[in-house]
Amino acid sequence: MKKDFLAISDYPSQELQDLLDLAEELKAEWKSGGNKPILQGKVLAMIFQKPSLRTRVSFDMAMRHLGGDALYLSPAEIGLGKRESIADVARVISGYVQAVMARVFAHEHVVELAKWSSIPVINGLSDYNHPCQAMADALTIQEEFGTLKGINVTYVGDGNNVAVSLMHVCAKLGANFTIANPEGYDMPAESIAEARKFAAESGSALAFLRDPHEAVKGAQVIYTDTWTSMGQEAEAARRAKVFPPYQVNAALVAEAAPEAIVMHCLPAHRGQEITDEVADGPHSRLFPQAHNRLHAQKAILAQLLG
Ligand code: CP
Ligand code: NVA
């Protein structure tokens, strides 16, 4: 296993599958009333440049479950790259704690942090990707369907950080991935090229469409995310005009496979990318998915730090 967890694309399929299987094991262990304190005495520093509910609380609780501890460092505190260079932060913090989780704006910042840290660095979301989210997503799909192999996953909306990591985990683990997004909101071409390589190895099929109705035909998973990600607030008004045809509502879900589940990394903007009816309806897996952040991240922490 690599020192850091920065991108799904860095990991061989088998290691990702092993992580999912470990997450299921740890979840079962926790459900039956116990957690082995395999990270006793270990501390995770959590650096945030952006707000968070799920990432912050699930990482903190993951460390507690495993017998360790976590330290929250707010955007105001560290001033990553502003108050102090990232290389200096990395070298200082490496002497205090056993791992770092960082949520950053520019992906290069988490890469830089990892480069200069002698301890594992975990990407808790960057403008480019969200690999911990993708592991929780994959766990949710595996729990629902028993596997990712051959499952049809359709993402509807912005070709953003969450979409990139979801595409990569699907392509690595053999799920078929389709995206429908408006022109001008495509995922980066390099990420698509990487996904094509992974898909050729795993046998998964990829499709890049504009029409959400065509995209959800046969979908067993419909996934969406906010139209305006953190850091893009200045574009919100323009995006609000472009994205309404990409809303995941009951009519769109009715066009998918009857057993389709609906996923969203959250926070949801109800009435925009997803309606209340869908978010709270029988197809929704939004909350089990959010809860799986805890279990997927326990597996990542156990692998990197155990
Ligand atoms: N899905 C997710 O990462 O949520 P937070 O922004 O609340 O951490
Ligand atoms: N795409 C969203 C995900 C939030 C968890 C963002 O970057 O704001």
PDB file of C-alpha atoms and ligand atoms in Angstrom:
ATOM      1  CA  MET A   1       0.000   0.000   0.000  1.00  0.00           C
ATOM      2  CA  LYS A   2       1.260   3.504  -0.792  1.00  0.00           C
ATOM      3  CA  LYS A   3       2.174   5.893   2.036  1.00  0.00           C
ATOM      4  CA  ASP A   4      -0.676   8.275   1.173  1.00  0.00           C
ATOM      5  CA  PHE A   5      -4.313   8.109   0.061  1.00  0.00           C
ATOM      6  CA  LEU A   6      -4.621  10.945  -2.455  1.00  0.00           C
ATOM      7  CA  ALA A   7      -6.468   9.522  -5.466  1.00  0.00           C
ATOM      8  CA  ILE A   8      -8.327   6.362  -6.448  1.00  0.00           C
ATOM      9  CA  SER A   9      -6.203   6.276  -9.602  1.00  0.00           C
ATOM     10  CA  ASP A  10      -3.049   5.640  -7.513  1.00  0.00           C
ATOM     11  CA  TYR A  11      -4.308   2.274  -6.295  1.00  0.00           C
ATOM     12  CA  PRO A  12      -4.441  -1.106  -8.026  1.00  0.00           C
ATOM     13  CA  SER A  13      -7.957  -2.559  -8.262  1.00  0.00           C
ATOM     14  CA  GLN A  14      -7.125  -5.394  -5.892  1.00  0.00           C
ATOM     15  CA  GLU A  15      -6.024  -2.983  -3.138  1.00  0.00           C
ATOM     16  CA  LEU A  16      -9.246  -1.003  -3.519  1.00  0.00           C
ATOM     17  CA  GLN A  17     -11.283  -4.202  -3.356  1.00  0.00           C
ATOM     18  CA  ASP A  18      -9.324  -5.318  -0.261  1.00  0.00           C
ATOM     19  CA  LEU A  19     -10.090  -1.957   1.374  1.00  0.00           C
ATOM     20  CA  LEU A  20     -13.803  -2.404   0.694  1.00  0.00           C
ATOM     21  CA  ASP A  21     -13.740  -5.910   2.102  1.00  0.00           C
ATOM     22  CA  LEU A  22     -11.896  -4.665   5.198  1.00  0.00           C
ATOM     23  CA  ALA A  23     -14.472  -1.873   5.566  1.00  0.00           C
ATOM     24  CA  GLU A  24     -17.259  -4.479   5.524  1.00  0.00           C
ATOM     25  CA  GLU A  25     -15.403  -6.536   8.149  1.00  0.00           C
ATOM     26  CA  LEU A  26     -14.837  -3.532  10.412  1.00  0.00           C
ATOM     27  CA  LYS A  27     -18.463  -2.509  10.006  1.00  0.00           C
ATOM     28  CA  ALA A  28     -19.665  -5.984  10.986  1.00  0.00           C
ATOM     29  CA  GLU A  29     -17.298  -5.988  13.973  1.00  0.00           C
ATOM     30  CA  TRP A  30     -18.602  -2.583  15.093  1.00  0.00           C
ATOM     31  CA  LYS A  31     -22.224  -3.695  14.657  1.00  0.00           C
ATOM     32  CA  SER A  32     -21.609  -6.733  16.818  1.00  0.00           C
ATOM     33  CA  GLY A  33     -20.435  -4.432  19.578  1.00  0.00           C
ATOM     34  CA  GLY A  34     -16.689  -4.153  19.373  1.00  0.00           C
ATOM     35  CA  ASN A  35     -13.784  -2.475  17.676  1.00  0.00           C
ATOM     36  CA  LYS A  36     -10.243  -3.704  18.101  1.00  0.00           C
ATOM     37  CA  PRO A  37      -8.080  -0.769  19.301  1.00  0.00           C
ATOM     38  CA  ILE A  38      -5.625  -1.245  16.470  1.00  0.00           C
ATOM     39  CA  LEU A  39      -4.669   2.441  16.341  1.00  0.00           C
ATOM     40  CA  GLN A  40      -4.224   2.938  20.071  1.00  0.00           C
ATOM     41  CA  GLY A  41      -2.017   5.942  20.832  1.00  0.00           C
ATOM     42  CA  LYS A  42      -2.163   7.182  17.233  1.00  0.00           C
ATOM     43  CA  VAL A  43      -3.419  10.669  16.342  1.00  0.00           C
ATOM     44  CA  LEU A  44      -4.769  11.990  13.047  1.00  0.00           C
ATOM     45  CA  ALA A  45      -4.470  15.725  12.376  1.00  0.00           C
ATOM     46  CA  MET A  46      -7.351  17.012  10.249  1.00  0.00           C
ATOM     47  CA  ILE A  47      -6.583  20.174   8.285  1.00  0.00           C
ATOM     48  CA  PHE A  48      -9.574  21.930   6.719  1.00  0.00           C
ATOM     49  CA  GLN A  49      -9.494  24.788   4.215  1.00  0.00           C
ATOM     50  CA  LYS A  50     -13.257  24.372   3.613  1.00  0.00           C
ATOM     51  CA  PRO A  51     -16.287  23.509   5.779  1.00  0.00           C
ATOM     52  CA  SER A  52     -17.328  19.910   6.462  1.00  0.00           C
ATOM     53  CA  LEU A  53     -19.808  17.800   8.398  1.00  0.00           C
ATOM     54  CA  ARG A  54     -19.301  14.259   7.144  1.00  0.00           C
ATOM     55  CA  THR A  55     -15.548  14.277   6.585  1.00  0.00           C
ATOM     56  CA  ARG A  56     -14.783  15.912   9.898  1.00  0.00           C
ATOM     57  CA  VAL A  57     -17.061  13.819  12.091  1.00  0.00           C
ATOM     58  CA  SER A  58     -16.530  10.492  10.329  1.00  0.00           C
ATOM     59  CA  PHE A  59     -12.729  10.748  10.463  1.00  0.00           C
ATOM     60  CA  ASP A  60     -12.825  11.818  14.105  1.00  0.00           C
ATOM     61  CA  MET A  61     -15.138   8.921  15.009  1.00  0.00           C
ATOM     62  CA  ALA A  62     -13.129   6.490  12.868  1.00  0.00           C
ATOM     63  CA  MET A  63     -10.018   7.250  14.922  1.00  0.00           C
ATOM     64  CA  ARG A  64     -11.958   6.908  18.195  1.00  0.00           C
ATOM     65  CA  HIS A  65     -13.438   3.568  17.114  1.00  0.00           C
ATOM     66  CA  LEU A  66      -9.936   2.276  16.430  1.00  0.00           C
ATOM     67  CA  GLY A  67      -8.566   3.438  19.790  1.00  0.00           C
ATOM     68  CA  GLY A  68      -6.817   6.566  18.502  1.00  0.00           C
ATOM     69  CA  ASP A  69      -7.593  10.246  18.502  1.00  0.00           C
ATOM     70  CA  ALA A  70      -8.076  13.115  16.032  1.00  0.00           C
ATOM     71  CA  LEU A  71      -7.206  16.787  16.095  1.00  0.00           C
ATOM     72  CA  TYR A  72      -9.314  19.336  14.180  1.00  0.00           C
ATOM     73  CA  LEU A  73      -7.475  22.263  12.612  1.00  0.00           C
ATOM     74  CA  SER A  74      -9.870  24.841  11.170  1.00  0.00           C
ATOM     75  CA  PRO A  75      -9.302  26.937   8.028  1.00  0.00           C
ATOM     76  CA  ALA A  76      -8.406  29.902  10.259  1.00  0.00           C
ATOM     77  CA  GLU A  77      -5.694  28.043  12.142  1.00  0.00           C
ATOM     78  CA  ILE A  78      -3.025  26.661   9.837  1.00  0.00           C
ATOM     79  CA  GLY A  79      -3.200  28.978   6.863  1.00  0.00           C
ATOM     80  CA  LEU A  80      -1.761  26.231   4.662  1.00  0.00           C
ATOM     81  CA  GLY A  81       0.578  27.933   2.167  1.00  0.00           C
ATOM     82  CA  LYS A  82      -0.339  31.375   3.493  1.00  0.00           C
ATOM     83  CA  ARG A  83       0.824  31.730   7.092  1.00  0.00           C
ATOM     84  CA  GLU A  84       3.475  29.122   6.437  1.00  0.00           C
ATOM     85  CA  SER A  85       4.670  27.109   3.450  1.00  0.00           C
ATOM     86  CA  ILE A  86       3.091  23.703   2.898  1.00  0.00           C
ATOM     87  CA  ALA A  87       6.529  22.071   3.033  1.00  0.00           C
ATOM     88  CA  ASP A  88       7.141  23.569   6.482  1.00  0.00           C
ATOM     89  CA  VAL A  89       3.691  22.615   7.789  1.00  0.00           C
ATOM     90  CA  ALA A  90       4.287  19.062   6.544  1.00  0.00           C
ATOM     91  CA  ARG A  91       7.653  18.709   8.236  1.00  0.00           C
ATOM     92  CA  VAL A  92       6.466  20.205  11.526  1.00  0.00           C
ATOM     93  CA  ILE A  93       3.285  18.199  11.802  1.00  0.00           C
ATOM     94  CA  SER A  94       5.100  14.960  10.934  1.00  0.00           C
ATOM     95  CA  GLY A  95       6.840  15.241  14.323  1.00  0.00           C
ATOM     96  CA  TYR A  96       3.607  15.541  16.318  1.00  0.00           C
ATOM     97  CA  VAL A  97       1.029  13.130  14.898  1.00  0.00           C
ATOM     98  CA  GLN A  98       0.913   9.818  13.011  1.00  0.00           C
ATOM     99  CA  ALA A  99      -1.183  10.873   9.980  1.00  0.00           C
ATOM    100  CA  VAL A 100      -2.787  13.902   8.367  1.00  0.00           C
ATOM    101  CA  MET A 101      -6.113  14.287   6.588  1.00  0.00           C
ATOM    102  CA  ALA A 102      -6.393  17.495   4.556  1.00  0.00           C
ATOM    103  CA  ARG A 103      -9.313  19.153   2.759  1.00  0.00           C
ATOM    104  CA  VAL A 104      -7.879  21.700   0.352  1.00  0.00           C
ATOM    105  CA  PHE A 105      -8.808  23.900  -2.572  1.00  0.00           C
ATOM    106  CA  ALA A 106      -5.975  23.126  -5.015  1.00  0.00           C
ATOM    107  CA  HIS A 107      -5.187  19.434  -5.405  1.00  0.00           C
ATOM    108  CA  GLU A 108      -1.455  20.266  -5.712  1.00  0.00           C
ATOM    109  CA  HIS A 109      -1.575  21.386  -2.093  1.00  0.00           C
ATOM    110  CA  VAL A 110      -2.436  17.955  -0.770  1.00  0.00           C
ATOM    111  CA  VAL A 111       0.165  16.437  -3.116  1.00  0.00           C
ATOM    112  CA  GLU A 112       2.753  18.875  -1.765  1.00  0.00           C
ATOM    113  CA  LEU A 113       1.757  18.060   1.804  1.00  0.00           C
ATOM    114  CA  ALA A 114       2.241  14.365   1.108  1.00  0.00           C
ATOM    115  CA  LYS A 115       5.580  14.970  -0.584  1.00  0.00           C
ATOM    116  CA  TRP A 116       7.050  16.715   2.453  1.00  0.00           C
ATOM    117  CA  SER A 117       5.363  14.648   5.207  1.00  0.00           C
ATOM    118  CA  SER A 118       7.065  11.583   6.593  1.00  0.00           C
ATOM    119  CA  ILE A 119       3.626  10.346   7.746  1.00  0.00           C
ATOM    120  CA  PRO A 120       0.603   9.209   5.683  1.00  0.00           C
ATOM    121  CA  VAL A 121      -1.516  11.976   4.129  1.00  0.00           C
ATOM    122  CA  ILE A 122      -5.170  11.405   3.238  1.00  0.00           C
ATOM    123  CA  ASN A 123      -7.047  13.604   0.775  1.00  0.00           C
ATOM    124  CA  GLY A 124     -10.319  14.720   2.383  1.00  0.00           C
ATOM    125  CA  LEU A 125     -11.457  16.467  -0.870  1.00  0.00           C
ATOM    126  CA  SER A 126      -9.681  18.755  -3.272  1.00  0.00           C
ATOM    127  CA  ASP A 127     -10.915  20.702  -6.289  1.00  0.00           C
ATOM    128  CA  TYR A 128      -9.858  17.683  -8.398  1.00  0.00           C
ATOM    129  CA  ASN A 129     -11.188  14.665  -6.500  1.00  0.00           C
ATOM    130  CA  HIS A 130     -12.718  13.103  -3.382  1.00  0.00           C
ATOM    131  CA  PRO A 131     -11.293   9.591  -3.000  1.00  0.00           C
ATOM    132  CA  CYS A 132     -12.609   8.861   0.525  1.00  0.00           C
ATOM    133  CA  GLN A 133     -16.098   9.666  -0.708  1.00  0.00           C
ATOM    134  CA  ALA A 134     -15.632   7.255  -3.616  1.00  0.00           C
ATOM    135  CA  MET A 135     -14.633   4.449  -1.246  1.00  0.00           C
ATOM    136  CA  ALA A 136     -17.805   5.016   0.811  1.00  0.00           C
ATOM    137  CA  ASP A 137     -19.799   5.116  -2.434  1.00  0.00           C
ATOM    138  CA  ALA A 138     -18.271   1.846  -3.621  1.00  0.00           C
ATOM    139  CA  LEU A 139     -18.981   0.260  -0.238  1.00  0.00           C
ATOM    140  CA  THR A 140     -22.621   1.343  -0.492  1.00  0.00           C
ATOM    141  CA  ILE A 141     -22.941  -0.143  -3.987  1.00  0.00           C
ATOM    142  CA  GLN A 142     -21.212  -3.370  -2.908  1.00  0.00           C
ATOM    143  CA  GLU A 143     -23.582  -3.712   0.060  1.00  0.00           C
ATOM    144  CA  GLU A 144     -26.605  -3.131  -2.164  1.00  0.00           C
ATOM    145  CA  PHE A 145     -25.701  -5.361  -5.119  1.00  0.00           C
ATOM    146  CA  GLY A 146     -23.010  -7.656  -3.661  1.00  0.00           C
ATOM    147  CA  THR A 147     -20.403  -6.374  -6.136  1.00  0.00           C
ATOM    148  CA  LEU A 148     -19.494  -3.451  -8.366  1.00  0.00           C
ATOM    149  CA  LYS A 149     -18.769  -5.710 -11.335  1.00  0.00           C
ATOM    150  CA  GLY A 150     -21.249  -5.073 -14.125  1.00  0.00           C
ATOM    151  CA  ILE A 151     -23.377  -2.610 -12.114  1.00  0.00           C
ATOM    152  CA  ASN A 152     -24.611   0.375 -14.144  1.00  0.00           C
ATOM    153  CA  VAL A 153     -23.742   3.618 -12.361  1.00  0.00           C
ATOM    154  CA  THR A 154     -25.003   6.897 -13.836  1.00  0.00           C
ATOM    155  CA  TYR A 155     -23.854  10.271 -12.587  1.00  0.00           C
ATOM    156  CA  VAL A 156     -26.072  13.224 -13.514  1.00  0.00           C
ATOM    157  CA  GLY A 157     -24.786  16.780 -13.083  1.00  0.00           C
ATOM    158  CA  ASP A 158     -21.496  18.607 -12.807  1.00  0.00           C
ATOM    159  CA  GLY A 159     -18.304  16.819 -13.921  1.00  0.00           C
ATOM    160  CA  ASN A 160     -16.662  17.725 -10.601  1.00  0.00           C
ATOM    161  CA  ASN A 161     -14.302  16.270  -7.976  1.00  0.00           C
ATOM    162  CA  VAL A 162     -16.873  13.730  -6.764  1.00  0.00           C
ATOM    163  CA  ALA A 163     -17.637  12.609 -10.336  1.00  0.00           C
ATOM    164  CA  VAL A 164     -13.942  12.024 -11.092  1.00  0.00           C
ATOM    165  CA  SER A 165     -13.350   9.778  -8.075  1.00  0.00           C
ATOM    166  CA  LEU A 166     -16.622   7.916  -8.672  1.00  0.00           C
ATOM    167  CA  MET A 167     -15.700   7.315 -12.314  1.00  0.00           C
ATOM    168  CA  HIS A 168     -12.271   6.024 -11.283  1.00  0.00           C
ATOM    169  CA  VAL A 169     -13.558   3.666  -8.616  1.00  0.00           C
ATOM    170  CA  CYS A 170     -16.179   2.307 -11.035  1.00  0.00           C
ATOM    171  CA  ALA A 171     -13.620   1.825 -13.809  1.00  0.00           C
ATOM    172  CA  LYS A 172     -11.159   0.151 -11.421  1.00  0.00           C
ATOM    173  CA  LEU A 173     -13.741  -2.201  -9.895  1.00  0.00           C
ATOM    174  CA  GLY A 174     -15.658  -3.137 -13.032  1.00  0.00           C
ATOM    175  CA  ALA A 175     -18.833  -1.051 -12.714  1.00  0.00           C
ATOM    176  CA  ASN A 176     -20.134   0.560 -15.910  1.00  0.00           C
ATOM    177  CA  PHE A 177     -20.005   4.336 -15.563  1.00  0.00           C
ATOM    178  CA  THR A 178     -22.130   6.821 -17.479  1.00  0.00           C
ATOM    179  CA  ILE A 179     -22.208  10.563 -16.967  1.00  0.00           C
ATOM    180  CA  ALA A 180     -24.647  13.135 -18.312  1.00  0.00           C
ATOM    181  CA  ASN A 181     -23.431  16.685 -17.853  1.00  0.00           C
ATOM    182  CA  PRO A 182     -23.958  19.979 -19.684  1.00  0.00           C
ATOM    183  CA  GLU A 183     -21.442  21.186 -22.223  1.00  0.00           C
ATOM    184  CA  GLY A 184     -18.705  23.183 -20.521  1.00  0.00           C
ATOM    185  CA  TYR A 185     -18.931  21.099 -17.338  1.00  0.00           C
ATOM    186  CA  ASP A 186     -17.019  18.002 -18.443  1.00  0.00           C
ATOM    187  CA  MET A 187     -14.590  16.162 -16.220  1.00  0.00           C
ATOM    188  CA  PRO A 188     -10.909  16.879 -17.012  1.00  0.00           C
ATOM    189  CA  ALA A 189      -9.783  15.107 -20.197  1.00  0.00           C
ATOM    190  CA  GLU A 190      -6.799  13.490 -18.400  1.00  0.00           C
ATOM    191  CA  SER A 191      -9.121  11.930 -15.804  1.00  0.00           C
ATOM    192  CA  ILE A 192     -11.261  10.503 -18.582  1.00  0.00           C
ATOM    193  CA  ALA A 193      -8.175   9.136 -20.336  1.00  0.00           C
ATOM    194  CA  GLU A 194      -7.077   7.453 -17.099  1.00  0.00           C
ATOM    195  CA  ALA A 195     -10.554   5.996 -16.616  1.00  0.00           C
ATOM    196  CA  ARG A 196     -10.474   4.543 -20.129  1.00  0.00           C
ATOM    197  CA  LYS A 197      -7.279   2.668 -19.238  1.00  0.00           C
ATOM    198  CA  PHE A 198      -8.742   1.319 -15.995  1.00  0.00           C
ATOM    199  CA  ALA A 199     -11.971   0.331 -17.749  1.00  0.00           C
ATOM    200  CA  ALA A 200     -10.060  -1.561 -20.437  1.00  0.00           C
ATOM    201  CA  GLU A 201      -8.381  -3.579 -17.679  1.00  0.00           C
ATOM    202  CA  SER A 202     -11.534  -4.266 -15.643  1.00  0.00           C
ATOM    203  CA  GLY A 203     -13.951  -4.743 -18.551  1.00  0.00           C
ATOM    204  CA  SER A 204     -16.213  -1.882 -17.504  1.00  0.00           C
ATOM    205  CA  ALA A 205     -17.957   0.353 -20.050  1.00  0.00           C
ATOM    206  CA  LEU A 206     -17.821   4.165 -19.947  1.00  0.00           C
ATOM    207  CA  ALA A 207     -20.217   6.620 -21.604  1.00  0.00           C
ATOM    208  CA  PHE A 208     -20.098  10.419 -21.715  1.00  0.00           C
ATOM    209  CA  LEU A 209     -23.453  11.929 -22.590  1.00  0.00           C
ATOM    210  CA  ARG A 210     -25.343  15.214 -22.474  1.00  0.00           C
ATOM    211  CA  ASP A 211     -28.885  13.847 -22.119  1.00  0.00           C
ATOM    212  CA  PRO A 212     -29.785  12.761 -18.558  1.00  0.00           C
ATOM    213  CA  HIS A 213     -32.785  10.744 -19.824  1.00  0.00           C
ATOM    214  CA  GLU A 214     -30.634   8.651 -22.130  1.00  0.00           C
ATOM    215  CA  ALA A 215     -28.016   8.305 -19.352  1.00  0.00           C
ATOM    216  CA  VAL A 216     -30.357   6.832 -16.729  1.00  0.00           C
ATOM    217  CA  LYS A 217     -31.791   4.104 -19.002  1.00  0.00           C
ATOM    218  CA  GLY A 218     -30.874   0.815 -17.313  1.00  0.00           C
ATOM    219  CA  ALA A 219     -29.088   2.622 -14.450  1.00  0.00           C
ATOM    220  CA  GLN A 220     -28.946   0.704 -11.176  1.00  0.00           C
ATOM    221  CA  VAL A 221     -27.324   3.645  -9.402  1.00  0.00           C
ATOM    222  CA  ILE A 222     -28.181   7.282 -10.058  1.00  0.00           C
ATOM    223  CA  TYR A 223     -25.720   9.675  -8.467  1.00  0.00           C
ATOM    224  CA  THR A 224     -25.768  13.444  -8.245  1.00  0.00           C
ATOM    225  CA  ASP A 225     -23.950  16.255  -6.457  1.00  0.00           C
ATOM    226  CA  THR A 226     -24.232  20.009  -6.016  1.00  0.00           C
ATOM    227  CA  TRP A 227     -24.230  22.195  -9.120  1.00  0.00           C
ATOM    228  CA  THR A 228     -21.807  24.625  -7.441  1.00  0.00           C
ATOM    229  CA  SER A 229     -18.913  23.187  -5.468  1.00  0.00           C
ATOM    230  CA  MET A 230     -17.097  24.915  -2.631  1.00  0.00           C
ATOM    231  CA  GLY A 231     -14.843  27.567  -4.122  1.00  0.00           C
ATOM    232  CA  GLN A 232     -17.100  28.132  -7.169  1.00  0.00           C
ATOM    233  CA  GLU A 233     -19.613  30.391  -5.414  1.00  0.00           C
ATOM    234  CA  ALA A 234     -19.020  33.248  -7.902  1.00  0.00           C
ATOM    235  CA  GLU A 235     -20.404  30.977 -10.667  1.00  0.00           C
ATOM    236  CA  ALA A 236     -23.535  29.950  -8.752  1.00  0.00           C
ATOM    237  CA  ALA A 237     -25.991  32.161 -10.672  1.00  0.00           C
ATOM    238  CA  ARG A 238     -24.719  31.004 -14.074  1.00  0.00           C
ATOM    239  CA  ARG A 239     -24.759  27.366 -12.997  1.00  0.00           C
ATOM    240  CA  ALA A 240     -28.313  27.709 -11.638  1.00  0.00           C
ATOM    241  CA  LYS A 241     -29.408  28.547 -15.189  1.00  0.00           C
ATOM    242  CA  VAL A 242     -27.558  25.676 -16.874  1.00  0.00           C
ATOM    243  CA  PHE A 243     -28.209  22.737 -14.566  1.00  0.00           C
ATOM    244  CA  PRO A 244     -32.017  22.484 -13.996  1.00  0.00           C
ATOM    245  CA  PRO A 245     -32.470  19.867 -16.785  1.00  0.00           C
ATOM    246  CA  TYR A 246     -30.070  17.695 -14.750  1.00  0.00           C
ATOM    247  CA  GLN A 247     -32.217  17.613 -11.611  1.00  0.00           C
ATOM    248  CA  VAL A 248     -32.676  14.125 -10.167  1.00  0.00           C
ATOM    249  CA  ASN A 249     -36.426  14.032  -9.613  1.00  0.00           C
ATOM    250  CA  ALA A 250     -39.063  11.293  -9.475  1.00  0.00           C
ATOM    251  CA  ALA A 251     -39.686  11.426 -13.238  1.00  0.00           C
ATOM    252  CA  LEU A 252     -35.996  10.844 -13.990  1.00  0.00           C
ATOM    253  CA  VAL A 253     -35.690   8.044 -11.431  1.00  0.00           C
ATOM    254  CA  ALA A 254     -38.735   6.352 -13.017  1.00  0.00           C
ATOM    255  CA  GLU A 255     -36.736   6.063 -16.259  1.00  0.00           C
ATOM    256  CA  ALA A 256     -33.975   3.997 -14.555  1.00  0.00           C
ATOM    257  CA  ALA A 257     -33.983   0.301 -13.624  1.00  0.00           C
ATOM    258  CA  PRO A 258     -36.780  -0.520 -11.149  1.00  0.00           C
ATOM    259  CA  GLU A 259     -34.241  -1.527  -8.477  1.00  0.00           C
ATOM    260  CA  ALA A 260     -32.214   1.677  -8.954  1.00  0.00           C
ATOM    261  CA  ILE A 261     -30.774   3.362  -5.893  1.00  0.00           C
ATOM    262  CA  VAL A 262     -30.115   7.093  -5.661  1.00  0.00           C
ATOM    263  CA  MET A 263     -26.906   8.415  -4.169  1.00  0.00           C
ATOM    264  CA  HIS A 264     -25.534  11.865  -3.325  1.00  0.00           C
ATOM    265  CA  CYS A 265     -22.325  12.660  -1.446  1.00  0.00           C
ATOM    266  CA  LEU A 266     -24.156  15.453   0.460  1.00  0.00           C
ATOM    267  CA  PRO A 267     -24.604  18.251   1.371  1.00  0.00           C
ATOM    268  CA  ALA A 268     -27.733  18.222  -0.822  1.00  0.00           C
ATOM    269  CA  HIS A 269     -29.367  21.332  -2.187  1.00  0.00           C
ATOM    270  CA  ARG A 270     -32.917  20.110  -2.100  1.00  0.00           C
ATOM    271  CA  GLY A 271     -35.030  21.501  -4.918  1.00  0.00           C
ATOM    272  CA  GLN A 272     -31.926  21.997  -7.067  1.00  0.00           C
ATOM    273  CA  GLU A 273     -29.903  18.880  -8.011  1.00  0.00           C
ATOM    274  CA  ILE A 274     -32.278  16.573  -6.112  1.00  0.00           C
ATOM    275  CA  THR A 275     -35.902  16.849  -4.999  1.00  0.00           C
ATOM    276  CA  ASP A 276     -37.152  16.070  -1.484  1.00  0.00           C
ATOM    277  CA  GLU A 277     -39.326  13.350  -2.971  1.00  0.00           C
ATOM    278  CA  VAL A 278     -36.274  11.485  -4.270  1.00  0.00           C
ATOM    279  CA  ALA A 279     -33.906  12.286  -1.390  1.00  0.00           C
ATOM    280  CA  ASP A 280     -36.453  10.969   1.122  1.00  0.00           C
ATOM    281  CA  GLY A 281     -38.049   8.328  -1.119  1.00  0.00           C
ATOM    282  CA  PRO A 282     -37.684   4.542  -1.375  1.00  0.00           C
ATOM    283  CA  HIS A 283     -34.795   4.631  -3.881  1.00  0.00           C
ATOM    284  CA  SER A 284     -32.653   6.926  -1.723  1.00  0.00           C
ATOM    285  CA  ARG A 285     -29.525   5.573  -0.045  1.00  0.00           C
ATOM    286  CA  LEU A 286     -28.258   9.036   0.921  1.00  0.00           C
ATOM    287  CA  PHE A 287     -27.941   8.387   4.638  1.00  0.00           C
ATOM    288  CA  PRO A 288     -26.501   4.837   4.582  1.00  0.00           C
ATOM    289  CA  GLN A 289     -24.026   6.243   2.041  1.00  0.00           C
ATOM    290  CA  ALA A 290     -23.058   9.098   4.390  1.00  0.00           C
ATOM    291  CA  HIS A 291     -22.713   6.620   7.268  1.00  0.00           C
ATOM    292  CA  ASN A 292     -20.419   4.467   5.152  1.00  0.00           C
ATOM    293  CA  ARG A 293     -17.844   7.271   5.186  1.00  0.00           C
ATOM    294  CA  LEU A 294     -17.050   6.109   8.718  1.00  0.00           C
ATOM    295  CA  HIS A 295     -16.540   2.478   7.763  1.00  0.00           C
ATOM    296  CA  ALA A 296     -14.652   3.087   4.517  1.00  0.00           C
ATOM    297  CA  GLN A 297     -12.296   5.500   6.268  1.00  0.00           C
ATOM    298  CA  LYS A 298     -11.684   3.091   9.141  1.00  0.00           C
ATOM    299  CA  ALA A 299     -10.370   0.666   6.540  1.00  0.00           C
ATOM    300  CA  ILE A 300      -8.159   3.351   4.962  1.00  0.00           C
ATOM    301  CA  LEU A 301      -6.785   4.388   8.364  1.00  0.00           C
ATOM    302  CA  ALA A 302      -6.233   0.781   9.430  1.00  0.00           C
ATOM    303  CA  GLN A 303      -4.283   0.086   6.226  1.00  0.00           C
ATOM    304  CA  LEU A 304      -2.169   3.226   6.319  1.00  0.00           C
ATOM    305  CA  LEU A 305      -1.526   3.340  10.057  1.00  0.00           C
ATOM    306  CA  GLY A 306      -2.093  -0.153  11.398  1.00  0.00           C
TER     307      GLY A 306
HETATM  308  N1   CP B   1     -19.581  14.472   1.424  1.00  0.00           N
HETATM  309  C1   CP B   1     -18.760  15.253   2.148  1.00  0.00           C
HETATM  310  O1   CP B   1     -17.531  15.232   1.988  1.00  0.00           O
HETATM  311  O2   CP B   1     -19.385  16.020   3.088  1.00  0.00           O
HETATM  312  P1   CP B   1     -18.708  17.171   3.968  1.00  0.00           P
HETATM  313  O3   CP B   1     -18.376  18.290   3.048  1.00  0.00           O
HETATM  314  O4   CP B   1     -19.756  17.543   4.979  1.00  0.00           O
HETATM  315  O5   CP B   1     -17.470  16.607   4.628  1.00  0.00           O
HETATM  316  N1  NVA B   2     -18.494  18.771  -5.089  1.00  0.00           N
HETATM  317  C1  NVA B   2     -18.719  19.218  -3.732  1.00  0.00           C
HETATM  318  C2  NVA B   2     -18.601  18.074  -2.786  1.00  0.00           C
HETATM  319  C3  NVA B   2     -18.804  18.395  -1.339  1.00  0.00           C
HETATM  320  C4  NVA B   2     -18.594  17.230  -0.453  1.00  0.00           C
HETATM  321  C5  NVA B   2     -17.727  20.317  -3.390  1.00  0.00           C
HETATM  322  O1  NVA B   2     -16.558  20.206  -3.756  1.00  0.00           O
HETATM  323  O2  NVA B   2     -18.137  21.285  -2.747  1.00  0.00           O
END
